[in-house]
Coordinates of C-alpha atoms and ligand atoms in Angstrom, one line a residue:
M1312 CA 170.3 -44.9 -113.4
L1313 CA 173.9 -43.6 -114.3
D1314 CA 173.5 -40.9 -111.8
E1315 CA 172.0 -43.4 -109.2
A1316 CA 175.2 -45.5 -109.6
R1317 CA 177.3 -42.4 -109.0
R1318 CA 175.2 -41.5 -105.8
L1319 CA 175.5 -45.1 -104.5
A1320 CA 179.1 -45.8 -105.2
P1321 CA 180.6 -43.5 -102.3
R1322 CA 178.2 -45.5 -100.1
F1323 CA 179.4 -48.8 -101.3
A1324 CA 183.0 -47.4 -100.7
A1325 CA 182.4 -46.6 -97.2
R1326 CA 181.4 -50.0 -96.5
A1327 CA 183.9 -51.9 -98.7
A1328 CA 186.5 -52.3 -96.0
D1329 CA 184.3 -53.9 -93.6
S1330 CA 183.0 -56.5 -96.0
D1331 CA 186.5 -57.1 -97.4
R1332 CA 187.8 -57.7 -94.0
D1333 CA 185.6 -60.5 -93.0
G1334 CA 184.6 -61.7 -96.4
S1335 CA 180.9 -60.8 -95.8
F1336 CA 178.5 -60.3 -98.6
P1337 CA 177.6 -56.6 -99.1
E1338 CA 174.0 -57.3 -98.3
R1339 CA 173.2 -53.4 -97.8
D1340 CA 174.7 -52.5 -101.2
F1341 CA 172.4 -55.3 -102.8
A1342 CA 169.4 -53.9 -100.8
E1343 CA 170.2 -50.4 -102.3
L1344 CA 170.6 -51.6 -105.9
R1345 CA 167.2 -53.6 -105.6
E1346 CA 165.4 -50.5 -104.1
A1347 CA 166.9 -48.3 -107.0
G1348 CA 165.6 -50.8 -109.6
F1349 CA 169.0 -51.9 -111.0
F1350 CA 167.8 -55.6 -111.2
G1351 CA 165.8 -54.4 -114.0
L1352 CA 168.6 -52.6 -115.8
M1353 CA 168.8 -54.9 -118.7
V1354 CA 165.1 -55.7 -119.0
P1355 CA 163.1 -54.3 -121.8
A1356 CA 160.8 -51.5 -121.0
R1357 CA 157.7 -53.5 -122.2
L1358 CA 158.3 -55.9 -119.2
G1359 CA 158.9 -53.2 -116.6
G1360 CA 162.6 -52.6 -116.8
A1361 CA 165.1 -49.8 -117.8
G1362 CA 165.8 -51.3 -121.3
A1363 CA 169.6 -50.6 -121.0
G1364 CA 172.0 -51.6 -123.7
F1365 CA 175.5 -52.8 -123.3
T1366 CA 177.0 -49.3 -123.4
E1367 CA 174.8 -48.2 -120.6
Y1368 CA 175.5 -51.3 -118.6
A1369 CA 179.3 -50.7 -119.1
E1370 CA 179.0 -47.2 -117.8
I1371 CA 177.0 -48.4 -114.8
A1372 CA 179.3 -51.1 -113.9
Y1373 CA 182.4 -48.8 -114.1
E1374 CA 180.8 -46.4 -111.7
L1375 CA 179.6 -49.1 -109.2
A1376 CA 183.2 -50.6 -109.3
R1377 CA 184.6 -47.2 -108.3
G1378 CA 182.7 -47.8 -105.1
N1379 CA 183.2 -51.5 -104.4
G1380 CA 184.5 -54.0 -107.0
S1381 CA 183.1 -57.0 -105.3
T1382 CA 179.5 -55.4 -105.4
A1383 CA 179.9 -54.4 -109.0
L1384 CA 181.2 -57.9 -109.9
V1385 CA 178.3 -59.6 -108.3
F1386 CA 176.0 -57.4 -110.1
N1387 CA 177.8 -58.0 -113.4
M1388 CA 176.6 -61.7 -113.1
H1389 CA 172.9 -60.6 -112.7
A1390 CA 173.3 -58.2 -115.7
S1391 CA 175.0 -60.8 -117.7
V1392 CA 172.0 -63.2 -117.1
T1393 CA 169.3 -60.7 -117.8
G1394 CA 171.2 -59.2 -120.5
A1395 CA 171.7 -62.4 -122.2
I1396 CA 168.3 -63.4 -121.9
A1397 CA 166.9 -60.0 -123.1
G1398 CA 169.4 -60.3 -125.9
V1399 CA 167.3 -63.3 -127.5
T1400 CA 164.8 -61.0 -129.4
D1401 CA 161.7 -62.5 -131.0
E1402 CA 163.5 -62.1 -134.4
L1403 CA 166.6 -64.1 -133.0
A1404 CA 164.4 -66.7 -131.5
E1405 CA 162.6 -67.2 -134.7
L1406 CA 166.0 -67.5 -136.5
L1407 CA 167.1 -70.0 -134.1
G1408 CA 163.8 -72.0 -134.3
L1409 CA 163.0 -71.5 -130.5
P1410 CA 159.7 -72.7 -129.3
A1411 CA 156.9 -70.2 -128.0
E1412 CA 157.1 -71.6 -124.4
A1413 CA 160.9 -70.5 -124.3
L1414 CA 159.7 -66.8 -124.9
E1415 CA 157.1 -67.0 -122.5
A1416 CA 159.7 -68.3 -120.0
R1417 CA 162.1 -65.5 -121.1
D1418 CA 159.6 -62.9 -120.4
G1419 CA 158.8 -64.3 -117.1
F1420 CA 162.3 -64.2 -115.8
L1421 CA 162.8 -60.6 -117.1
K1422 CA 159.7 -59.6 -115.4
A1423 CA 160.7 -61.0 -112.1
A1424 CA 164.0 -59.3 -112.4
A1425 CA 162.4 -56.1 -113.0
G1426 CA 160.3 -56.8 -109.9
G1427 CA 163.4 -57.1 -107.9
A1428 CA 164.5 -60.8 -108.3
W1429 CA 168.3 -61.3 -109.0
Y1430 CA 170.3 -64.0 -110.5
A1431 CA 173.8 -65.5 -109.9
V1432 CA 175.8 -67.6 -112.4
A1433 CA 176.9 -71.1 -111.4
M1434 CA 179.0 -72.1 -114.5
S1435 CA 182.5 -72.8 -113.2
E1436 CA 183.6 -76.0 -111.8
R1437 CA 186.7 -77.3 -110.0
G1438 CA 188.7 -78.7 -112.5
A1439 CA 186.9 -77.5 -115.6
G1440 CA 187.0 -73.8 -114.8
S1441 CA 184.6 -72.2 -117.1
R1442 CA 185.2 -74.6 -120.2
L1443 CA 181.7 -75.4 -120.8
S1444 CA 182.6 -78.5 -123.0
E1445 CA 184.3 -79.9 -120.1
L1446 CA 181.7 -79.6 -117.2
S1447 CA 181.0 -82.5 -114.9
T1448 CA 177.4 -81.3 -113.9
T1449 CA 175.1 -83.3 -116.0
Y1450 CA 171.3 -83.2 -116.7
R1451 CA 168.8 -85.7 -117.7
R1452 CA 165.3 -85.4 -118.9
V1453 CA 162.8 -86.7 -116.4
D1454 CA 158.9 -86.4 -116.4
G1455 CA 157.9 -82.8 -117.0
G1456 CA 161.4 -81.4 -116.6
Y1457 CA 165.2 -82.0 -116.0
R1458 CA 167.2 -83.4 -113.0
I1459 CA 170.4 -81.7 -112.7
T1460 CA 173.4 -83.0 -110.6
G1461 CA 176.8 -81.7 -109.9
A1462 CA 179.1 -79.4 -108.0
K1463 CA 179.8 -75.7 -109.0
T1464 CA 182.4 -73.4 -107.5
F1465 CA 183.4 -69.6 -107.7
C1466 CA 179.5 -68.7 -107.5
S1467 CA 179.4 -65.1 -106.8
G1468 CA 176.4 -64.2 -104.5
A1469 CA 175.9 -68.0 -103.5
G1470 CA 173.4 -68.1 -100.8
H1471 CA 171.9 -64.6 -101.5
A1472 CA 170.6 -64.7 -105.0
D1473 CA 166.8 -65.6 -105.9
A1474 CA 167.8 -68.1 -108.7
Y1475 CA 171.2 -69.4 -110.3
L1476 CA 172.2 -69.9 -114.1
V1477 CA 173.3 -73.4 -113.8
A1478 CA 175.3 -74.9 -117.0
A1479 CA 175.4 -78.6 -117.4
R1480 CA 176.1 -81.1 -120.0
G1481 CA 173.5 -83.9 -121.2
A1482 CA 173.8 -87.1 -119.4
A1483 CA 172.7 -88.8 -122.6
D1484 CA 174.8 -86.7 -124.9
P1485 CA 177.7 -84.7 -123.3
A1486 CA 178.1 -82.6 -126.6
Q1487 CA 174.9 -81.0 -125.5
V1488 CA 175.8 -78.1 -123.0
S1489 CA 172.6 -76.3 -121.7
Q1490 CA 171.8 -73.5 -119.1
F1491 CA 169.0 -73.7 -116.6
L1492 CA 167.6 -70.9 -114.3
V1493 CA 167.3 -72.7 -110.9
P1494 CA 165.4 -71.2 -108.3
A1495 CA 167.2 -71.1 -104.8
G1496 CA 165.9 -73.4 -102.2
E1497 CA 165.6 -77.2 -102.2
G1498 CA 168.1 -79.0 -104.1
L1499 CA 170.9 -76.3 -104.1
R1500 CA 173.3 -76.4 -101.1
V1501 CA 176.0 -73.6 -100.7
E1502 CA 179.5 -74.7 -99.1
P1503 CA 181.3 -71.6 -97.9
T1504 CA 184.5 -72.1 -99.6
W1505 CA 185.3 -68.4 -100.7
D1506 CA 188.1 -67.0 -98.5
A1507 CA 190.3 -65.5 -101.4
L1508 CA 192.9 -63.0 -101.9
G1509 CA 190.7 -60.5 -103.7
M1510 CA 187.1 -59.7 -104.4
R1511 CA 186.6 -61.1 -101.0
A1512 CA 183.1 -59.7 -100.6
T1513 CA 181.7 -61.6 -103.7
G1514 CA 180.8 -64.6 -101.5
S1515 CA 181.9 -66.8 -104.6
H1516 CA 181.3 -70.0 -102.7
D1517 CA 180.7 -73.7 -104.0
L1518 CA 177.3 -74.6 -104.8
H1519 CA 176.1 -78.3 -104.9
V1520 CA 173.2 -79.1 -107.3
D1521 CA 170.9 -82.0 -106.9
V1522 CA 167.6 -80.5 -108.2
T1523 CA 164.6 -81.3 -110.6
V1524 CA 163.2 -78.2 -112.6
P1525 CA 160.4 -78.0 -114.8
A1526 CA 160.9 -77.7 -118.6
P1527 CA 160.7 -74.0 -118.8
A1528 CA 163.8 -73.7 -116.7
L1529 CA 165.9 -74.8 -119.7
L1530 CA 166.9 -71.5 -121.2
G1531 CA 165.9 -71.1 -124.9
G1532 CA 163.8 -74.2 -124.6
V1533 CA 166.2 -76.1 -127.0
E1534 CA 169.0 -78.3 -125.4
G1535 CA 172.6 -77.6 -126.5
L1536 CA 172.6 -73.9 -126.9
A1537 CA 175.1 -72.8 -124.4
L1538 CA 178.3 -73.2 -126.4
V1539 CA 176.4 -71.4 -129.5
A1540 CA 175.5 -68.4 -127.5
A1541 CA 179.2 -68.0 -126.0
Q1542 CA 180.6 -68.1 -129.6
L1543 CA 177.7 -65.9 -131.2
A1544 CA 177.6 -63.3 -128.6
P1545 CA 180.7 -63.5 -126.6
H1546 CA 180.2 -60.1 -125.0
W1547 CA 178.4 -61.3 -121.8
M1548 CA 180.9 -63.9 -121.2
V1549 CA 183.9 -62.4 -122.2
A1550 CA 183.7 -58.7 -121.7
S1551 CA 181.1 -57.8 -119.2
Y1552 CA 183.6 -57.7 -116.3
A1553 CA 186.0 -55.4 -118.3
A1554 CA 184.0 -52.3 -117.1
V1555 CA 184.2 -53.5 -113.6
Y1556 CA 187.9 -53.9 -113.6
V1557 CA 188.6 -50.5 -115.4
G1558 CA 186.3 -48.9 -112.4
V1559 CA 188.7 -50.8 -109.9
A1560 CA 191.8 -49.4 -111.6
R1561 CA 190.2 -45.8 -111.7
A1562 CA 189.3 -46.3 -108.0
A1563 CA 193.0 -47.1 -107.3
V1564 CA 194.2 -44.0 -109.0
E1565 CA 191.7 -41.9 -107.0
A1566 CA 193.0 -43.5 -103.7
A1567 CA 196.5 -42.9 -104.8
V1568 CA 195.9 -39.2 -105.6
E1569 CA 194.2 -38.7 -102.3
H1570 CA 197.0 -40.5 -100.2
V1571 CA 199.7 -38.7 -102.2
N1572 CA 198.1 -35.1 -101.8
A1573 CA 197.4 -35.9 -98.1
R1574 CA 201.0 -37.0 -97.6
G1575 CA 202.7 -34.2 -99.6
L1576 CA 204.5 -36.8 -101.9
G1577 CA 203.2 -35.0 -105.2
R1578 CA 206.5 -33.0 -105.4
L1579 CA 208.2 -36.1 -106.2
P1580 CA 208.6 -36.5 -110.1
A1581 CA 208.6 -40.3 -109.8
V1582 CA 205.4 -40.3 -107.9
R1583 CA 203.7 -37.8 -110.2
A1584 CA 204.9 -39.8 -113.3
R1585 CA 203.4 -43.2 -111.9
I1586 CA 200.2 -41.3 -111.3
G1587 CA 200.3 -39.7 -114.8
R1588 CA 201.0 -43.1 -116.5
A1589 CA 198.2 -44.8 -114.6
D1590 CA 195.6 -42.1 -115.4
A1591 CA 196.7 -42.4 -119.2
A1592 CA 196.6 -46.4 -119.0
V1593 CA 193.0 -46.4 -117.3
S1594 CA 191.6 -43.9 -119.6
A1595 CA 192.8 -46.0 -122.7
A1596 CA 191.4 -49.0 -121.2
H1597 CA 188.1 -47.4 -120.7
L1598 CA 188.0 -46.1 -124.2
V1599 CA 188.5 -49.6 -125.4
V1600 CA 185.8 -50.9 -123.2
R1601 CA 183.4 -48.1 -124.5
E1602 CA 184.3 -48.9 -128.1
A1603 CA 183.7 -52.6 -127.6
A1604 CA 180.3 -51.8 -126.0
R1605 CA 179.4 -49.3 -128.7
R1606 CA 180.0 -52.0 -131.2
V1607 CA 178.0 -54.7 -129.1
D1608 CA 175.0 -52.5 -129.2
R1609 CA 175.3 -51.9 -133.0
A1610 CA 176.4 -55.3 -134.4
P1611 CA 176.5 -57.9 -131.5
G1612 CA 178.5 -60.9 -132.5
D1613 CA 180.0 -59.3 -135.6
P1614 CA 183.8 -60.5 -136.2
E1615 CA 185.0 -56.9 -135.7
T1616 CA 182.6 -56.3 -132.5
N1617 CA 184.1 -59.6 -131.1
R1618 CA 187.7 -58.4 -131.7
W1619 CA 187.0 -55.5 -129.6
V1620 CA 185.3 -57.3 -126.8
W1621 CA 188.4 -59.7 -126.5
R1622 CA 190.6 -56.5 -126.6
A1623 CA 188.6 -54.9 -124.0
K1624 CA 188.6 -57.8 -121.6
L1625 CA 192.3 -58.2 -122.1
L1626 CA 193.1 -54.7 -121.4
A1627 CA 191.0 -54.1 -118.5
G1628 CA 192.2 -57.0 -116.5
T1629 CA 196.0 -56.4 -117.3
T1630 CA 195.6 -52.5 -116.8
A1631 CA 193.8 -53.2 -113.5
A1632 CA 196.7 -55.4 -112.0
D1633 CA 199.4 -53.1 -113.3
V1634 CA 197.9 -49.7 -112.3
A1635 CA 197.0 -51.0 -109.0
A1636 CA 200.5 -52.3 -108.4
A1637 CA 202.2 -48.9 -109.3
M1638 CA 199.6 -46.9 -107.3
L1639 CA 200.5 -48.8 -104.2
E1640 CA 204.3 -48.4 -104.8
A1641 CA 203.7 -44.6 -105.4
A1642 CA 201.7 -44.4 -102.1
G1643 CA 204.3 -46.3 -100.1
T1644 CA 204.3 -48.9 -97.4
S1645 CA 201.6 -47.1 -95.3
A1646 CA 199.2 -47.9 -98.1
M1647 CA 199.8 -51.6 -97.6
R1648 CA 198.3 -51.5 -94.3
R1649 CA 195.0 -53.5 -93.8
G1650 CA 192.0 -51.0 -94.2
H1651 CA 193.7 -48.8 -96.5
P1652 CA 191.8 -48.5 -99.7
L1653 CA 194.7 -49.2 -101.9
E1654 CA 195.5 -52.3 -100.1
R1655 CA 192.2 -53.9 -101.0
L1656 CA 192.1 -52.4 -104.5
Y1657 CA 195.4 -53.8 -105.3
R1658 CA 194.1 -57.4 -104.3
D1659 CA 190.7 -56.7 -106.1
A1660 CA 192.5 -55.6 -109.2
R1661 CA 194.7 -58.8 -109.3
A1662 CA 191.4 -60.9 -110.0
G1663 CA 190.7 -59.3 -113.4
S1664 CA 193.2 -61.1 -115.6
L1665 CA 192.1 -64.5 -113.9
Q1666 CA 188.5 -64.3 -114.7
P1667 CA 187.5 -65.9 -118.1
A1668 CA 188.5 -65.2 -120.6
T1669 CA 191.9 -64.8 -118.8
S1670 CA 194.4 -62.4 -120.0
D1671 CA 196.4 -65.1 -121.6
V1672 CA 193.6 -66.7 -123.3
C1673 CA 192.4 -63.2 -124.7
A1674 CA 196.1 -62.6 -126.1
D1675 CA 196.0 -66.1 -127.5
W1676 CA 192.7 -65.3 -129.4
L1677 CA 193.7 -62.1 -130.5
G1678 CA 197.0 -63.5 -131.7
V1679 CA 195.5 -66.4 -133.6
D1680 CA 192.9 -64.1 -135.2
A1681 CA 196.0 -61.6 -136.3
L1682 CA 197.9 -64.4 -137.8
G1683 CA 194.8 -65.3 -139.9
G1684 CA 193.5 -68.3 -138.1
D1685 CA 190.1 -69.0 -136.4
P1686 CA 190.3 -67.9 -132.9
D1687 CA 187.4 -69.8 -131.6
A1688 CA 188.5 -73.0 -133.1
D1689 CA 192.4 -72.8 -133.2
G1690 CA 193.4 -72.7 -129.6
V1691 CA 195.5 -75.5 -128.0
A1692 CA 192.4 -76.1 -125.7
P1693 CA 188.8 -75.5 -126.1
R1694 CA 188.0 -72.0 -125.6
W1695 CA 184.6 -72.9 -123.9
Ligands
FAD281 C1 186.4 -62.9 -108.1 C2 185.9 -64.0 -109.0 C3 184.4 -64.2 -109.1 C4 183.9 -65.3 -109.9 N1 182.7 -65.5 -110.1 C5 182.1 -66.4 -110.7 C6 180.7 -66.7 -110.9 O1 179.9 -66.0 -110.2 N2 180.2 -67.8 -111.6 C7 181.1 -68.6 -112.3 O2 180.7 -69.5 -112.9 N3 182.5 -68.4 -112.1 C8 182.9 -67.4 -111.5 N4 184.2 -67.1 -111.5 C9 185.3 -68.2 -112.0 C10 185.7 -67.7 -113.2 O3 184.8 -67.1 -113.9 C11 186.5 -68.7 -113.9 O4 185.6 -70.0 -114.3 C12 187.6 -69.3 -113.3 O5 188.3 -68.4 -112.7 C13 188.4 -70.2 -114.2 O6 188.7 -71.4 -113.6 P1 190.4 -71.4 -113.1 O7 191.0 -70.1 -113.2 O8 190.4 -72.4 -112.0 O9 191.0 -72.5 -114.2 P2 191.4 -72.2 -115.8 O10 190.3 -71.7 -116.6 O11 191.6 -73.8 -116.0 O12 192.7 -71.6 -115.9 C14 193.9 -71.9 -115.5 C15 195.0 -71.4 -116.3 O13 195.0 -72.2 -117.7 C16 194.9 -71.1 -118.7 N5 193.8 -71.5 -119.8 C17 192.5 -71.7 -119.6 N6 191.8 -71.9 -120.6 C18 192.8 -72.0 -121.5 C19 192.8 -72.1 -123.0 N7 191.6 -72.6 -123.7 N8 193.9 -71.9 -123.6 C20 195.1 -71.8 -123.1 N9 195.1 -71.6 -121.7 C21 194.1 -71.7 -121.0 C22 194.4 -69.9 -117.9 O14 195.0 -68.6 -118.7 C23 195.2 -70.0 -116.6 O15 196.5 -69.6 -116.8 C24 184.8 -66.2 -110.6 C25 186.2 -65.9 -110.4 C26 186.6 -64.8 -109.7 C27 188.1 -64.8 -109.5

């Protein structure tokens, strides 16, 4: 599938300018991803998927992002949902005391993904951002299931996904934060609000939720698992985008090299040095992402693994923004024209630090940890 990602990336790159210009969703990219079996990437082989681990996901996300960051970012949401669900192994389920029906539901969601269903994430809200403990979307138990009501924002792929992971707080007990997999259709309304600086083709619109779902839609089958999952296994929520933004950064270096060679600017020492520094910075960030991914596969949720996860997100986000800015400067004003790959990459790269955990939040987490505190508990505001 890594080879397949490398084959698809140039096709995505060829279409990226069009979807960026009008902010349209890259439907053909997603049709090709579906056809090539990517929606089953994180699904175990016993359920018909490719059974990839986090390392393999990170390599694939990097390659897809070299083609189109928006496509890779939306795919990241699907990989996060399926990867996190697949991460609930039978052993972990037993440890957490999850009911048998939850495992049946887990297998059903994963099988559907292997069959071509794709999932989006509807977690963030206006006001609360991605802080799960401050969400205003609520759910309450009704006969046979749950009624979920609220409004989400920044939902990448809204209007295109087959189902949405919706995070909500218990109406009866707001300390309980739960996640539901809600099928597209009645009860979900997309409000087209995404007209943003970067990652324009992600279609990250608002999503209004007023829906009743059957009981098995509750992920894990037990209420209140969302915050536990965020702390025990932060890799999907914190670091999965890291590989995407390193891929965007690498694409910026590649675009600059092409431009500089075509314009004969490579004889200028300042231009050469900018490219040299950028190459080293992207390679270093990539190594950190790989190290985090290697540790996630070996010891998910381990304190040392988590340190690498937060480092990876911080370095990927800041490196992408810094490198893309330096590459634009090396290439000169003609690279600022609409339609030039560097102009788009500069804007896409800017989003990396803003996605949770933001670069500032990552730095704070790492700083608290280095100073001997508890980075999950000692922030000035709740992490999630
Ligand atoms: C391209 C793109 C695609 C996205 N796709 C999705 C998606 O598919 N699904 C989804 O649910 N969301 C998505 N998001 C939203 C994203 O995941 C975040 O939820 C959102 O960006 C956070 O909201 P915010 O930046 O408005 O606010 P905040 O998180 O409130 O951040 C505002 C400021 O407060 C700071 N801050 C935040 N928390 C803390 C803290 N604990 N301690 C100290 N400082 C803090 C931040 O560093 C930042 O400077 C997407 C975002 C982008 C940019």
